[in-house]
Amino acid sequence: MSPGDFVRITVSDTGSGMSPDVLAHAFEPFFTTKPDGQGTGLGLSQLYGFIRQSRGIVRLESTVGGGTSVHLYLPRVEAGPEDAVAVAQPRLQPKPAAPVEPATVLLVEDEEVIREITAEALRELGFRVIEANDGPDGLEALQRELAASEAGAVSLLLTDVGLPGGLNGRQLADAAREMVPGLPILLITGYAGDALNQQGRPGPDMAVLLKPFDLEVLADKVESMIGRRAAA
């Protein structure tokens, strides 16, 4: 912590607490201990982002069975518009070599917060993103795209495995492949072992990204899969 005056805000609960292993991952985006589909894993990571933007720090204290305390340290400032400081929001840096025509990613995710954050990150990296909130919606989006442009308009399908609407991510992948043979597909899930064993293992040019994941890791994976297809 830099020298200076800080205001500390502490929020505590008397819940079940966190183990040291869970505590170590608490600020990672999309990390959650809840069953798949029952939590986004974005609460503490959003808090961490807010604190960093405010030039403060956050500390967690937790013991299993003893609850959790969150300590927020915010720099103290005097009120007044002349003292306001504009803090730029951290953004992913675009890669230096951007294609003339941006590659298109079809993103299918039913959790609105996750979908918005992921789409924003991909757009900042130069991708064109089409969003859908379930399997049938994703297929309709792909059909519209194919009707409006060339067959190769969609460069990659990025879909969660656990989707509502009667069409899960793995089934969506198969249906999309029938429409666009060889389409690269990236499946995201928090429980790859159980979910994918029940729904079918990934096929050729399909990859799995486990939650929680860093947005930079996601960006590298997407670019790698699109790059391999372009070079084929």
PDB file of C-alpha atoms in Angstrom:
ATOM      1  CA  MET A   1       0.000   0.000   0.000  1.00  0.00           C
ATOM      2  CA  SER A   2       1.317   3.445  -0.920  1.00  0.00           C
ATOM      3  CA  PRO A   3       1.796   5.940   1.916  1.00  0.00           C
ATOM      4  CA  GLY A   4      -1.161   8.225   2.545  1.00  0.00           C
ATOM      5  CA  ASP A   5      -4.535   8.509   4.232  1.00  0.00           C
ATOM      6  CA  PHE A   6      -6.984   5.696   3.578  1.00  0.00           C
ATOM      7  CA  VAL A   7     -10.542   4.947   4.604  1.00  0.00           C
ATOM      8  CA  ARG A   8     -11.178   1.339   5.583  1.00  0.00           C
ATOM      9  CA  ILE A   9     -14.552  -0.335   5.079  1.00  0.00           C
ATOM     10  CA  THR A  10     -14.998  -3.807   6.540  1.00  0.00           C
ATOM     11  CA  VAL A  11     -17.864  -6.150   5.730  1.00  0.00           C
ATOM     12  CA  SER A  12     -18.080  -9.406   7.691  1.00  0.00           C
ATOM     13  CA  ASP A  13     -20.366 -12.390   7.797  1.00  0.00           C
ATOM     14  CA  THR A  14     -20.748 -15.439  10.021  1.00  0.00           C
ATOM     15  CA  GLY A  15     -21.138 -17.940   7.201  1.00  0.00           C
ATOM     16  CA  SER A  16     -19.248 -21.123   6.392  1.00  0.00           C
ATOM     17  CA  GLY A  17     -16.046 -19.317   5.446  1.00  0.00           C
ATOM     18  CA  MET A  18     -13.479 -20.305   2.822  1.00  0.00           C
ATOM     19  CA  SER A  19     -10.637 -22.774   2.835  1.00  0.00           C
ATOM     20  CA  PRO A  20      -7.120 -21.467   2.032  1.00  0.00           C
ATOM     21  CA  ASP A  21      -7.358 -22.988  -1.465  1.00  0.00           C
ATOM     22  CA  VAL A  22     -10.671 -21.287  -2.239  1.00  0.00           C
ATOM     23  CA  LEU A  23      -9.408 -18.037  -0.715  1.00  0.00           C
ATOM     24  CA  ALA A  24      -6.399 -18.094  -3.057  1.00  0.00           C
ATOM     25  CA  HIS A  25      -8.715 -18.082  -6.103  1.00  0.00           C
ATOM     26  CA  ALA A  26     -11.445 -15.809  -4.751  1.00  0.00           C
ATOM     27  CA  PHE A  27     -10.634 -12.832  -7.004  1.00  0.00           C
ATOM     28  CA  GLU A  28     -10.314 -14.825 -10.248  1.00  0.00           C
ATOM     29  CA  PRO A  29     -13.033 -14.083 -12.835  1.00  0.00           C
ATOM     30  CA  PHE A  30     -15.663 -16.842 -13.153  1.00  0.00           C
ATOM     31  CA  PHE A  31     -14.361 -18.762 -10.114  1.00  0.00           C
ATOM     32  CA  THR A  32     -17.256 -20.084  -8.045  1.00  0.00           C
ATOM     33  CA  THR A  33     -17.899 -22.950  -5.660  1.00  0.00           C
ATOM     34  CA  LYS A  34     -21.570 -23.089  -6.647  1.00  0.00           C
ATOM     35  CA  PRO A  35     -22.946 -25.750  -9.015  1.00  0.00           C
ATOM     36  CA  ASP A  36     -22.805 -24.965 -12.732  1.00  0.00           C
ATOM     37  CA  GLY A  37     -25.525 -22.452 -13.645  1.00  0.00           C
ATOM     38  CA  GLN A  38     -26.092 -21.225 -10.081  1.00  0.00           C
ATOM     39  CA  GLY A  39     -23.414 -18.556  -9.858  1.00  0.00           C
ATOM     40  CA  THR A  40     -21.327 -16.377 -12.163  1.00  0.00           C
ATOM     41  CA  GLY A  41     -18.177 -16.200 -10.028  1.00  0.00           C
ATOM     42  CA  LEU A  42     -17.888 -12.483 -10.830  1.00  0.00           C
ATOM     43  CA  GLY A  43     -18.771 -10.830  -7.504  1.00  0.00           C
ATOM     44  CA  LEU A  44     -15.342 -10.599  -5.889  1.00  0.00           C
ATOM     45  CA  SER A  45     -13.530 -10.107  -9.207  1.00  0.00           C
ATOM     46  CA  GLN A  46     -15.759  -7.096  -9.942  1.00  0.00           C
ATOM     47  CA  LEU A  47     -15.051  -5.767  -6.457  1.00  0.00           C
ATOM     48  CA  TYR A  48     -11.319  -6.226  -7.056  1.00  0.00           C
ATOM     49  CA  GLY A  49     -11.581  -4.332 -10.345  1.00  0.00           C
ATOM     50  CA  PHE A  50     -13.413  -1.456  -8.661  1.00  0.00           C
ATOM     51  CA  ILE A  51     -10.815  -1.210  -5.908  1.00  0.00           C
ATOM     52  CA  ARG A  52      -7.937  -1.234  -8.416  1.00  0.00           C
ATOM     53  CA  GLN A  53      -9.608   1.513 -10.461  1.00  0.00           C
ATOM     54  CA  SER A  54     -10.008   3.525  -7.249  1.00  0.00           C
ATOM     55  CA  ARG A  55      -6.294   3.081  -6.404  1.00  0.00           C
ATOM     56  CA  GLY A  56      -7.115   1.152  -3.288  1.00  0.00           C
ATOM     57  CA  ILE A  57      -6.585  -2.386  -2.074  1.00  0.00           C
ATOM     58  CA  VAL A  58      -8.785  -5.180  -0.770  1.00  0.00           C
ATOM     59  CA  ARG A  59      -7.906  -7.898   1.718  1.00  0.00           C
ATOM     60  CA  LEU A  60      -9.802 -11.053   2.603  1.00  0.00           C
ATOM     61  CA  GLU A  61      -9.774 -12.885   5.908  1.00  0.00           C
ATOM     62  CA  SER A  62     -11.660 -16.147   6.186  1.00  0.00           C
ATOM     63  CA  THR A  63     -11.673 -19.348   8.180  1.00  0.00           C
ATOM     64  CA  VAL A  64     -13.723 -22.453   7.541  1.00  0.00           C
ATOM     65  CA  GLY A  65     -16.717 -22.314   9.872  1.00  0.00           C
ATOM     66  CA  GLY A  66     -15.750 -18.858  11.121  1.00  0.00           C
ATOM     67  CA  GLY A  67     -17.062 -16.535   8.428  1.00  0.00           C
ATOM     68  CA  THR A  68     -15.365 -14.054   6.117  1.00  0.00           C
ATOM     69  CA  SER A  69     -14.275 -10.426   6.407  1.00  0.00           C
ATOM     70  CA  VAL A  70     -13.602  -8.183   3.416  1.00  0.00           C
ATOM     71  CA  HIS A  71     -11.462  -5.112   4.135  1.00  0.00           C
ATOM     72  CA  LEU A  72     -11.579  -2.299   1.577  1.00  0.00           C
ATOM     73  CA  TYR A  73      -8.928   0.419   1.721  1.00  0.00           C
ATOM     74  CA  LEU A  74      -9.810   3.491  -0.350  1.00  0.00           C
ATOM     75  CA  PRO A  75      -7.600   6.592  -0.656  1.00  0.00           C
ATOM     76  CA  ARG A  76      -9.020   9.515   1.258  1.00  0.00           C
ATOM     77  CA  VAL A  77      -9.735  12.614  -0.835  1.00  0.00           C
ATOM     78  CA  GLU A  78     -11.269  15.980  -0.102  1.00  0.00           C
ATOM     79  CA  ALA A  79     -14.641  16.672  -1.702  1.00  0.00           C
ATOM     80  CA  GLY A  80     -14.705  19.099  -4.594  1.00  0.00           C
ATOM     81  CA  PRO A  81     -14.847  18.892  -8.404  1.00  0.00           C
ATOM     82  CA  GLU A  82     -11.360  20.394  -8.734  1.00  0.00           C
ATOM     83  CA  ASP A  83      -9.926  17.363  -6.931  1.00  0.00           C
ATOM     84  CA  ALA A  84     -11.664  14.744  -9.065  1.00  0.00           C
ATOM     85  CA  VAL A  85      -9.287  12.347 -10.746  1.00  0.00           C
ATOM     86  CA  ALA A  86     -10.330  10.432 -13.833  1.00  0.00           C
ATOM     87  CA  VAL A  87      -9.072   6.877 -13.587  1.00  0.00           C
ATOM     88  CA  ALA A  88      -9.049   4.932 -16.835  1.00  0.00           C
ATOM     89  CA  GLN A  89     -10.568   1.471 -16.687  1.00  0.00           C
ATOM     90  CA  PRO A  90      -7.983  -1.244 -17.353  1.00  0.00           C
ATOM     91  CA  ARG A  91      -8.502  -2.772 -20.767  1.00  0.00           C
ATOM     92  CA  LEU A  92      -7.071  -5.707 -22.613  1.00  0.00           C
ATOM     93  CA  GLN A  93      -4.496  -4.559 -25.137  1.00  0.00           C
ATOM     94  CA  PRO A  94      -5.274  -5.390 -28.778  1.00  0.00           C
ATOM     95  CA  LYS A  95      -2.748  -7.596 -30.530  1.00  0.00           C
ATOM     96  CA  PRO A  96      -0.492  -5.663 -32.932  1.00  0.00           C
ATOM     97  CA  ALA A  97      -1.460  -7.617 -36.067  1.00  0.00           C
ATOM     98  CA  ALA A  98      -5.165  -7.089 -36.669  1.00  0.00           C
ATOM     99  CA  PRO A  99      -6.919  -8.521 -39.740  1.00  0.00           C
ATOM    100  CA  VAL A 100      -8.407  -6.128 -42.293  1.00  0.00           C
ATOM    101  CA  GLU A 101     -11.778  -7.832 -41.881  1.00  0.00           C
ATOM    102  CA  PRO A 102     -12.386  -8.648 -38.201  1.00  0.00           C
ATOM    103  CA  ALA A 103     -12.963 -12.313 -37.462  1.00  0.00           C
ATOM    104  CA  THR A 104     -16.450 -13.087 -36.182  1.00  0.00           C
ATOM    105  CA  VAL A 105     -17.092 -14.989 -32.953  1.00  0.00           C
ATOM    106  CA  LEU A 106     -20.541 -16.389 -32.176  1.00  0.00           C
ATOM    107  CA  LEU A 107     -20.826 -16.241 -28.369  1.00  0.00           C
ATOM    108  CA  VAL A 108     -23.579 -18.330 -26.755  1.00  0.00           C
ATOM    109  CA  GLU A 109     -23.923 -17.866 -22.975  1.00  0.00           C
ATOM    110  CA  ASP A 110     -27.095 -17.731 -20.878  1.00  0.00           C
ATOM    111  CA  GLU A 111     -25.541 -15.799 -17.959  1.00  0.00           C
ATOM    112  CA  GLU A 112     -25.959 -12.172 -19.051  1.00  0.00           C
ATOM    113  CA  VAL A 113     -23.103 -10.776 -16.959  1.00  0.00           C
ATOM    114  CA  ILE A 114     -20.615 -13.367 -18.212  1.00  0.00           C
ATOM    115  CA  ARG A 115     -21.773 -12.884 -21.799  1.00  0.00           C
ATOM    116  CA  GLU A 116     -21.406  -9.103 -21.635  1.00  0.00           C
ATOM    117  CA  ILE A 117     -17.940  -9.188 -20.064  1.00  0.00           C
ATOM    118  CA  THR A 118     -16.673 -11.832 -22.486  1.00  0.00           C
ATOM    119  CA  ALA A 119     -18.130 -10.049 -25.518  1.00  0.00           C
ATOM    120  CA  GLU A 120     -16.629  -6.722 -24.465  1.00  0.00           C
ATOM    121  CA  ALA A 121     -13.196  -8.283 -23.988  1.00  0.00           C
ATOM    122  CA  LEU A 122     -13.290  -9.910 -27.432  1.00  0.00           C
ATOM    123  CA  ARG A 123     -14.459  -6.699 -29.108  1.00  0.00           C
ATOM    124  CA  GLU A 124     -11.616  -4.776 -27.497  1.00  0.00           C
ATOM    125  CA  LEU A 125      -9.260  -7.279 -29.101  1.00  0.00           C
ATOM    126  CA  GLY A 126     -10.698  -6.526 -32.527  1.00  0.00           C
ATOM    127  CA  PHE A 127     -13.188  -9.352 -32.981  1.00  0.00           C
ATOM    128  CA  ARG A 128     -16.723  -8.957 -34.248  1.00  0.00           C
ATOM    129  CA  VAL A 129     -19.025 -10.664 -31.725  1.00  0.00           C
ATOM    130  CA  ILE A 130     -22.537 -12.005 -32.234  1.00  0.00           C
ATOM    131  CA  GLU A 131     -24.310 -12.751 -28.943  1.00  0.00           C
ATOM    132  CA  ALA A 132     -26.940 -15.398 -28.197  1.00  0.00           C
ATOM    133  CA  ASN A 133     -28.432 -16.485 -24.861  1.00  0.00           C
ATOM    134  CA  ASP A 134     -29.259 -20.160 -25.506  1.00  0.00           C
ATOM    135  CA  GLY A 135     -28.781 -22.989 -27.987  1.00  0.00           C
ATOM    136  CA  PRO A 136     -31.759 -22.318 -30.297  1.00  0.00           C
ATOM    137  CA  ASP A 137     -30.964 -18.589 -30.292  1.00  0.00           C
ATOM    138  CA  GLY A 138     -27.377 -19.433 -31.234  1.00  0.00           C
ATOM    139  CA  LEU A 139     -28.470 -21.597 -34.175  1.00  0.00           C
ATOM    140  CA  GLU A 140     -30.803 -18.855 -35.413  1.00  0.00           C
ATOM    141  CA  ALA A 141     -27.969 -16.328 -35.209  1.00  0.00           C
ATOM    142  CA  LEU A 142     -25.713 -18.643 -37.214  1.00  0.00           C
ATOM    143  CA  GLN A 143     -28.425 -19.169 -39.844  1.00  0.00           C
ATOM    144  CA  ARG A 144     -28.947 -15.412 -40.189  1.00  0.00           C
ATOM    145  CA  GLU A 145     -25.224 -14.873 -40.573  1.00  0.00           C
ATOM    146  CA  LEU A 146     -24.923 -17.541 -43.252  1.00  0.00           C
ATOM    147  CA  ALA A 147     -27.889 -16.133 -45.154  1.00  0.00           C
ATOM    148  CA  ALA A 148     -26.410 -12.627 -45.094  1.00  0.00           C
ATOM    149  CA  SER A 149     -22.808 -13.423 -46.019  1.00  0.00           C
ATOM    150  CA  GLU A 150     -20.323 -16.029 -47.170  1.00  0.00           C
ATOM    151  CA  ALA A 151     -20.199 -19.468 -45.549  1.00  0.00           C
ATOM    152  CA  GLY A 152     -17.011 -18.603 -43.692  1.00  0.00           C
ATOM    153  CA  ALA A 153     -18.433 -15.473 -42.051  1.00  0.00           C
ATOM    154  CA  VAL A 154     -18.427 -17.005 -38.548  1.00  0.00           C
ATOM    155  CA  SER A 155     -14.858 -17.868 -37.586  1.00  0.00           C
ATOM    156  CA  LEU A 156     -15.497 -19.547 -34.223  1.00  0.00           C
ATOM    157  CA  LEU A 157     -18.324 -20.721 -31.981  1.00  0.00           C
ATOM    158  CA  LEU A 158     -17.724 -19.945 -28.303  1.00  0.00           C
ATOM    159  CA  THR A 159     -20.397 -21.589 -26.171  1.00  0.00           C
ATOM    160  CA  ASP A 160     -21.061 -22.559 -22.592  1.00  0.00           C
ATOM    161  CA  VAL A 161     -21.777 -26.263 -22.130  1.00  0.00           C
ATOM    162  CA  GLY A 162     -24.741 -25.870 -19.773  1.00  0.00           C
ATOM    163  CA  LEU A 163     -27.351 -23.992 -21.823  1.00  0.00           C
ATOM    164  CA  PRO A 164     -31.140 -23.720 -21.399  1.00  0.00           C
ATOM    165  CA  GLY A 165     -33.624 -24.018 -24.231  1.00  0.00           C
ATOM    166  CA  GLY A 166     -33.400 -27.760 -24.866  1.00  0.00           C
ATOM    167  CA  LEU A 167     -30.079 -27.587 -26.717  1.00  0.00           C
ATOM    168  CA  ASN A 168     -26.904 -27.798 -24.643  1.00  0.00           C
ATOM    169  CA  GLY A 169     -23.531 -26.512 -25.756  1.00  0.00           C
ATOM    170  CA  ARG A 170     -22.288 -29.854 -27.074  1.00  0.00           C
ATOM    171  CA  GLN A 171     -25.480 -30.401 -29.087  1.00  0.00           C
ATOM    172  CA  LEU A 172     -25.238 -26.856 -30.398  1.00  0.00           C
ATOM    173  CA  ALA A 173     -21.676 -27.573 -31.509  1.00  0.00           C
ATOM    174  CA  ASP A 174     -22.789 -30.614 -33.518  1.00  0.00           C
ATOM    175  CA  ALA A 175     -25.652 -28.695 -35.137  1.00  0.00           C
ATOM    176  CA  ALA A 176     -23.352 -25.793 -36.011  1.00  0.00           C
ATOM    177  CA  ARG A 177     -20.844 -28.201 -37.563  1.00  0.00           C
ATOM    178  CA  GLU A 178     -23.553 -29.561 -39.854  1.00  0.00           C
ATOM    179  CA  MET A 179     -24.153 -26.022 -41.084  1.00  0.00           C
ATOM    180  CA  VAL A 180     -20.478 -24.992 -41.219  1.00  0.00           C
ATOM    181  CA  PRO A 181     -18.194 -28.050 -41.545  1.00  0.00           C
ATOM    182  CA  GLY A 182     -14.881 -27.572 -39.786  1.00  0.00           C
ATOM    183  CA  LEU A 183     -16.066 -24.597 -37.721  1.00  0.00           C
ATOM    184  CA  PRO A 184     -13.711 -24.197 -34.717  1.00  0.00           C
ATOM    185  CA  ILE A 185     -15.610 -24.584 -31.456  1.00  0.00           C
ATOM    186  CA  LEU A 186     -14.521 -23.554 -27.965  1.00  0.00           C
ATOM    187  CA  LEU A 187     -16.597 -24.972 -25.089  1.00  0.00           C
ATOM    188  CA  ILE A 188     -16.497 -23.248 -21.695  1.00  0.00           C
ATOM    189  CA  THR A 189     -17.614 -24.957 -18.494  1.00  0.00           C
ATOM    190  CA  GLY A 190     -16.950 -25.087 -14.792  1.00  0.00           C
ATOM    191  CA  TYR A 191     -17.374 -28.845 -14.579  1.00  0.00           C
ATOM    192  CA  ALA A 192     -15.848 -30.250 -17.742  1.00  0.00           C
ATOM    193  CA  GLY A 193     -15.439 -33.808 -16.474  1.00  0.00           C
ATOM    194  CA  ASP A 194     -19.031 -34.531 -15.466  1.00  0.00           C
ATOM    195  CA  ALA A 195     -20.758 -32.302 -18.009  1.00  0.00           C
ATOM    196  CA  LEU A 196     -18.770 -33.351 -21.059  1.00  0.00           C
ATOM    197  CA  ASN A 197     -18.808 -37.035 -20.155  1.00  0.00           C
ATOM    198  CA  GLN A 198     -22.601 -36.885 -20.139  1.00  0.00           C
ATOM    199  CA  GLN A 199     -22.939 -34.749 -23.255  1.00  0.00           C
ATOM    200  CA  GLY A 200     -20.128 -36.161 -25.397  1.00  0.00           C
ATOM    201  CA  ARG A 201     -16.422 -35.527 -25.618  1.00  0.00           C
ATOM    202  CA  PRO A 202     -15.110 -32.724 -27.858  1.00  0.00           C
ATOM    203  CA  GLY A 203     -14.529 -33.648 -31.489  1.00  0.00           C
ATOM    204  CA  PRO A 204     -11.903 -32.418 -33.984  1.00  0.00           C
ATOM    205  CA  ASP A 205     -11.187 -28.683 -33.828  1.00  0.00           C
ATOM    206  CA  MET A 206     -13.106 -28.470 -30.553  1.00  0.00           C
ATOM    207  CA  ALA A 207     -11.441 -27.310 -27.349  1.00  0.00           C
ATOM    208  CA  VAL A 208     -12.518 -26.897 -23.731  1.00  0.00           C
ATOM    209  CA  LEU A 209     -11.761 -23.919 -21.501  1.00  0.00           C
ATOM    210  CA  LEU A 210     -12.394 -24.483 -17.803  1.00  0.00           C
ATOM    211  CA  LYS A 211     -13.864 -21.857 -15.509  1.00  0.00           C
ATOM    212  CA  PRO A 212     -12.411 -19.891 -13.868  1.00  0.00           C
ATOM    213  CA  PHE A 213     -10.291 -18.520 -16.690  1.00  0.00           C
ATOM    214  CA  ASP A 214      -8.383 -15.321 -17.244  1.00  0.00           C
ATOM    215  CA  LEU A 215      -9.650 -13.143 -20.091  1.00  0.00           C
ATOM    216  CA  GLU A 216      -6.153 -13.049 -21.580  1.00  0.00           C
ATOM    217  CA  VAL A 217      -6.147 -16.857 -21.670  1.00  0.00           C
ATOM    218  CA  LEU A 218      -9.519 -16.788 -23.417  1.00  0.00           C
ATOM    219  CA  ALA A 219      -8.231 -14.256 -25.961  1.00  0.00           C
ATOM    220  CA  ASP A 220      -5.127 -16.328 -26.715  1.00  0.00           C
ATOM    221  CA  LYS A 221      -7.216 -19.482 -27.158  1.00  0.00           C
ATOM    222  CA  VAL A 222      -9.683 -17.791 -29.499  1.00  0.00           C
ATOM    223  CA  GLU A 223      -6.932 -16.246 -31.612  1.00  0.00           C
ATOM    224  CA  SER A 224      -5.052 -19.530 -31.772  1.00  0.00           C
ATOM    225  CA  MET A 225      -8.082 -21.502 -32.976  1.00  0.00           C
ATOM    226  CA  ILE A 226      -9.094 -18.888 -35.543  1.00  0.00           C
ATOM    227  CA  GLY A 227      -5.495 -18.628 -36.736  1.00  0.00           C
ATOM    228  CA  ARG A 228      -5.222 -22.381 -37.279  1.00  0.00           C
ATOM    229  CA  ARG A 229      -8.366 -22.379 -39.396  1.00  0.00           C
ATOM    230  CA  ALA A 230      -7.173 -19.414 -41.481  1.00  0.00           C
ATOM    231  CA  ALA A 231      -3.861 -21.151 -42.144  1.00  0.00           C
ATOM    232  CA  ALA A 232      -5.500 -24.443 -43.162  1.00  0.00           C
TER     233      ALA A 232
END
